[in-house]
Structures are given as structure tokens and as C-alpha cells.
CSV table of C-alpha atoms in Angstrom, one decimal:
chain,number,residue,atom,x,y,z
K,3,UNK,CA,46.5,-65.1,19.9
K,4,UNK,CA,47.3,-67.3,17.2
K,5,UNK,CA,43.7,-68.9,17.5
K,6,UNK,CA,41.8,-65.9,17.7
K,7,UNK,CA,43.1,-65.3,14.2
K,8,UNK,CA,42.3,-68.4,12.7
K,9,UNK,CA,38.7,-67.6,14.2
K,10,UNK,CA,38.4,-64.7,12.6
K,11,UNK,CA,40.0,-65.9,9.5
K,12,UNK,CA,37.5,-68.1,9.7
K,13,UNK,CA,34.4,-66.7,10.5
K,14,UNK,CA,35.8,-64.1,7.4
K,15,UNK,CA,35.9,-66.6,5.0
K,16,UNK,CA,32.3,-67.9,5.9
K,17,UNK,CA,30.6,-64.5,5.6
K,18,UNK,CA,32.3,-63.7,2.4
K,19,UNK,CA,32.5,-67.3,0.9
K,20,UNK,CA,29.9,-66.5,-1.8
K,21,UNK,CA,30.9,-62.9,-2.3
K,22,UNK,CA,32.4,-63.3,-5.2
K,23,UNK,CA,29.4,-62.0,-7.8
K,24,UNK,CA,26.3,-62.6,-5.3
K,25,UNK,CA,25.0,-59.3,-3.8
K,26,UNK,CA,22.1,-59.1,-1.5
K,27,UNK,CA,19.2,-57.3,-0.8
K,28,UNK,CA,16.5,-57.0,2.3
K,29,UNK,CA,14.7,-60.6,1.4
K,30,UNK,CA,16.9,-61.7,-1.8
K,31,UNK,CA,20.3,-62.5,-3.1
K,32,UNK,CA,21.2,-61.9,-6.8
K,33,UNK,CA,23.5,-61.8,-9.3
K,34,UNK,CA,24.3,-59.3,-12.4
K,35,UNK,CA,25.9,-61.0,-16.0
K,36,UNK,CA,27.0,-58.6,-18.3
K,37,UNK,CA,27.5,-61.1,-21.0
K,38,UNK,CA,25.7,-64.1,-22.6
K,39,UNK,CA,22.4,-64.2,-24.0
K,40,UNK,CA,19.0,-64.8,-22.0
K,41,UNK,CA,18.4,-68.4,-23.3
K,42,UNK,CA,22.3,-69.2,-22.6
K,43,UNK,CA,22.4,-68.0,-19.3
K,44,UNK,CA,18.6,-69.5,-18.5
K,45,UNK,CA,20.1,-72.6,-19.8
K,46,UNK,CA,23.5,-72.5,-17.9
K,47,UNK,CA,21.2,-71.5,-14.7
K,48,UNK,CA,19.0,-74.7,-14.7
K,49,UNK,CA,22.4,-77.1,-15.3
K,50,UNK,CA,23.6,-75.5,-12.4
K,51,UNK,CA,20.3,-76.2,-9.9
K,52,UNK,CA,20.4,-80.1,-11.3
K,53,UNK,CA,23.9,-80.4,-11.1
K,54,UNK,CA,23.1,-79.2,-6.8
K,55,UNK,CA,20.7,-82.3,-7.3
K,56,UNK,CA,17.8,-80.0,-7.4
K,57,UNK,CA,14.6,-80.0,-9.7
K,58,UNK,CA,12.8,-77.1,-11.7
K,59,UNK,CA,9.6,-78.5,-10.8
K,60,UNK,CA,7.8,-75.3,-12.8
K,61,UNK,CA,8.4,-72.7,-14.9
K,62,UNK,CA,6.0,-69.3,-14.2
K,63,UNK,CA,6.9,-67.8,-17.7
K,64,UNK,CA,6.2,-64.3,-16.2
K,65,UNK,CA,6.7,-62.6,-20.0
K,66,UNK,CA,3.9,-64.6,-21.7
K,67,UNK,CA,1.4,-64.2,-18.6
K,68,UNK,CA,1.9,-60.3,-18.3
K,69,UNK,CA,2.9,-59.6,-21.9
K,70,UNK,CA,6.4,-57.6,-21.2
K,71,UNK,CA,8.5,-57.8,-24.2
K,72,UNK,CA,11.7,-58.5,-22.1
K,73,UNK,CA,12.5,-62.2,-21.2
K,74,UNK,CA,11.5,-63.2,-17.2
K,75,UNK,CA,10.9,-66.5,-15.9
K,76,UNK,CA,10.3,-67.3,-12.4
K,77,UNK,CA,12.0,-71.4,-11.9
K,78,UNK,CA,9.6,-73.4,-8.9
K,79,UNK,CA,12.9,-75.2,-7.2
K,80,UNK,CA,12.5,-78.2,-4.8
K,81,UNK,CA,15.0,-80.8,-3.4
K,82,UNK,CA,13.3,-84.1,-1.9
K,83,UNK,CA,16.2,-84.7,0.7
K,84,UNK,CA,15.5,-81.1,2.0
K,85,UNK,CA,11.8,-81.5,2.0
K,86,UNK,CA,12.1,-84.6,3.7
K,87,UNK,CA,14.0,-82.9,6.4
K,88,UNK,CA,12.2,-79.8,6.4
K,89,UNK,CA,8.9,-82.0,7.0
K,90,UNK,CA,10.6,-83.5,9.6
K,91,UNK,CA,11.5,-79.7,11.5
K,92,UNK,CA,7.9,-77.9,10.4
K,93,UNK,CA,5.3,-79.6,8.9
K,94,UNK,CA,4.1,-77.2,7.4
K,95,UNK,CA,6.6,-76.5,5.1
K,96,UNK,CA,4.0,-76.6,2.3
K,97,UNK,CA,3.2,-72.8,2.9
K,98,UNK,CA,7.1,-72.1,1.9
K,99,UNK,CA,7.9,-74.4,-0.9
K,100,UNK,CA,8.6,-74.8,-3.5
K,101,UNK,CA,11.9,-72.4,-3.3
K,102,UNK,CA,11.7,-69.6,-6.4
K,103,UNK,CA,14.5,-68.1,-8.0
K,104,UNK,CA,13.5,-65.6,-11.0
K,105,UNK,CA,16.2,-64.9,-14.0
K,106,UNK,CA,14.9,-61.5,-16.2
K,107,UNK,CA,16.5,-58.8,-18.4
K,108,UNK,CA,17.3,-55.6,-17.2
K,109,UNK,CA,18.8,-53.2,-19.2
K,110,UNK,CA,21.4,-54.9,-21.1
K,111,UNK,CA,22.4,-57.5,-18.1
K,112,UNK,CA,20.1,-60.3,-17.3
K,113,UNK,CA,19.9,-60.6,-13.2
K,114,UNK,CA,18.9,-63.8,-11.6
K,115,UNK,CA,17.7,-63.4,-8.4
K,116,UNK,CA,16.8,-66.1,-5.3
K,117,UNK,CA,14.7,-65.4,-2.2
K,118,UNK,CA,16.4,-65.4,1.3
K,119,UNK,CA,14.4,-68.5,2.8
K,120,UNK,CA,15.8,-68.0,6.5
K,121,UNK,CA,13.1,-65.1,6.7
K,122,UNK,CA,11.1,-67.8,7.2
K,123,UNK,CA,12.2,-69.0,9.9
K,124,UNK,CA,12.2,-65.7,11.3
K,125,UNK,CA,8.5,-65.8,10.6
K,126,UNK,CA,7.4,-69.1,11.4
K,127,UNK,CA,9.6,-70.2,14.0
K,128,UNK,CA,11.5,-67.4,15.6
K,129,UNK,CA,12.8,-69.6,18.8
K,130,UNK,CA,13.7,-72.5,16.3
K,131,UNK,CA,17.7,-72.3,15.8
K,132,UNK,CA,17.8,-75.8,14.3
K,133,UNK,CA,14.6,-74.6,11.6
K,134,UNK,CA,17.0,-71.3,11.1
K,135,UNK,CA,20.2,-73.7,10.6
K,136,UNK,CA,18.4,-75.9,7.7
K,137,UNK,CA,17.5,-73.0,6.4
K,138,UNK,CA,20.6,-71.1,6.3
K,139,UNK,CA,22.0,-74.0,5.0
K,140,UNK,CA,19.3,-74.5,1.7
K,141,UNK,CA,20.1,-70.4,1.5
K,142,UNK,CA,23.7,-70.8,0.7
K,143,UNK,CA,23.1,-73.8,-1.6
K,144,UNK,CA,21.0,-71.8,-4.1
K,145,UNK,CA,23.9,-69.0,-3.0
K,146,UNK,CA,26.3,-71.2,-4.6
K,147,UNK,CA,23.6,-71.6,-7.6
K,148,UNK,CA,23.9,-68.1,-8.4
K,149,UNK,CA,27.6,-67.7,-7.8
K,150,UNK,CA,28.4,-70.8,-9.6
K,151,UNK,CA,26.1,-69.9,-12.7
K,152,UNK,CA,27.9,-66.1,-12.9
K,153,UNK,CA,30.9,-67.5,-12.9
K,154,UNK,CA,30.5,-69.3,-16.5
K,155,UNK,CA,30.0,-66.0,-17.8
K,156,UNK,CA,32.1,-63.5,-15.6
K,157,UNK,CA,35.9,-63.3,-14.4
K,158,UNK,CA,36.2,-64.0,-10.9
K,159,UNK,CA,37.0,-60.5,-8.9
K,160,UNK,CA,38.6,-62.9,-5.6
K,161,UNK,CA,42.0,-63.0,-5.2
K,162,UNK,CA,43.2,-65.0,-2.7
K,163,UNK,CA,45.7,-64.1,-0.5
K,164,UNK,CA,48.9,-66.6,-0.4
């Protein structure tokens, strides 16, 4: 009995592990900051993807391009080690890189948002569960991007049990 609830307790803490401030929906994960200003929270964002050893390799300025007046920026993400490893598993990853994670003002909160990249592997290699697992695993990464950047501007809702 005992280890069926340390399973669970387990398999809990993995589902909710970045449930902190990261909601999801169909095809994306995103967080919602109430505070900070759009070039502060841009800025905090992209010390957060190089301190997870990642690289902006572009920036799609998507205000300039369309001419909205509200701030939007769409950051091109890559991570040698995991396209040296995704190479490896589908070659041709080049159809799904670079990974894109968009930060824009809505309202008065600035969302930042970050594709769910397992769909891929839903799409390109449905029988693959090692393709799914690397992807799952580059998923929760930028996961922890988002939950990590919130954080420097939010209180933490979680409240662990002792």
C-alpha cells in the first residue's frame, strides 16, 4: 500500500511540477504577469532561455512587421545538444526548428506563450515513443522557461505540504 502511494505521489508531483503559473492550451503553454514592464519582462525572459543554455537565434519583431501599437515579439529558440540529438532520432528535424516562444501585451498583462513541440511527434512519428520522450523532455525545459521567468515577477501560489 505504502508504494502505491509513493507512485501516485509521484506521478502527482510530475504532472503538476510546473503548475505553478504555467497554464495550457490545445498546442501551447503560457504564462500571465500582472506586473513588470514589457522590456523588463522581455529582458528577464531571454536571461532565463540562456541561463537553460539556450540561444535566441532571431527575433520576429511581430509589432514593427504588422504595425500593432502593442509590444509582440516572437524569440526563434535552438539548443545545439538537442538538435544534435534530435538529428540523430529524425533527420528531418529542420521542418520543426527552430522552437518559438512569443512574449506580447494583452490588456494590461503581458503573456508569454511557448508551443507544445510533442505535437510533433504525434505528427511525424506517431509509433516513435523515444522521438515523443525527447520531445516531452525539450517541452518541459521551455516549461520551466516560462515558470521560471513568472516567477521573478509573481508570488508563488504552491504550498507544499510538510
Amino acid at each position: 500500500m505504502r508504494a502505491v502511494l509513493m507512485m501516485l505521489l509521484l506521478v502527482f508531483s510530475v504532472v503538476y511540477s510546473y503548475e505553478d503559473f504555467v497554464q495550457y492550451e490545445k498546442g501551447y503553454y503560457y504564462v500571465v504577469i500582472n506586473r513588470g514592464s514589457f522590456e523588463n519582462v522581455n529582458s528577464k525572459l531571454i536571461e532565463e532561455i540562456t541561463l537553460h543554455g539556450w540561444d535566441v537565434i532571431h527575433t520576429i519583431n511581430v509589432d514593427k512587421t504588422t504595425g500593432i501599437k502593442t509590444p509582440y515579439k516572437t524569440h526563434l529558440l535552438c539548443k545545439s545538444k538537442y538538435l544534435k540529438k534530435g538529428l540523430e532520432k529524425f533527420k528531418s528535424i529542420g521542418v520543426i526548428i527552430p522552437c518559438k516562444m512569443a512574449i506580447f501585451v494583452e490588456g494590461n498583462t503581458i503573456k508569454i506563450m511557448v508551443e507544445d513541440v510533442t505535437e510533433y511527434a504525434k505528427i511525424y512519428r506517431p509509433e516513435d515513443k523515444e522521438f515523443y520522450r525527447f520531445l516531452s523532455k525539450v517541452k518541459d525545459e521551455m516549461i520551466d522557461i516560462l515558470n521560471k521567468t513568472a516567477g521573478r515577477f509573481m508570488k508563488s501560489r504552491y504550498t507544499p505540504y510538510e
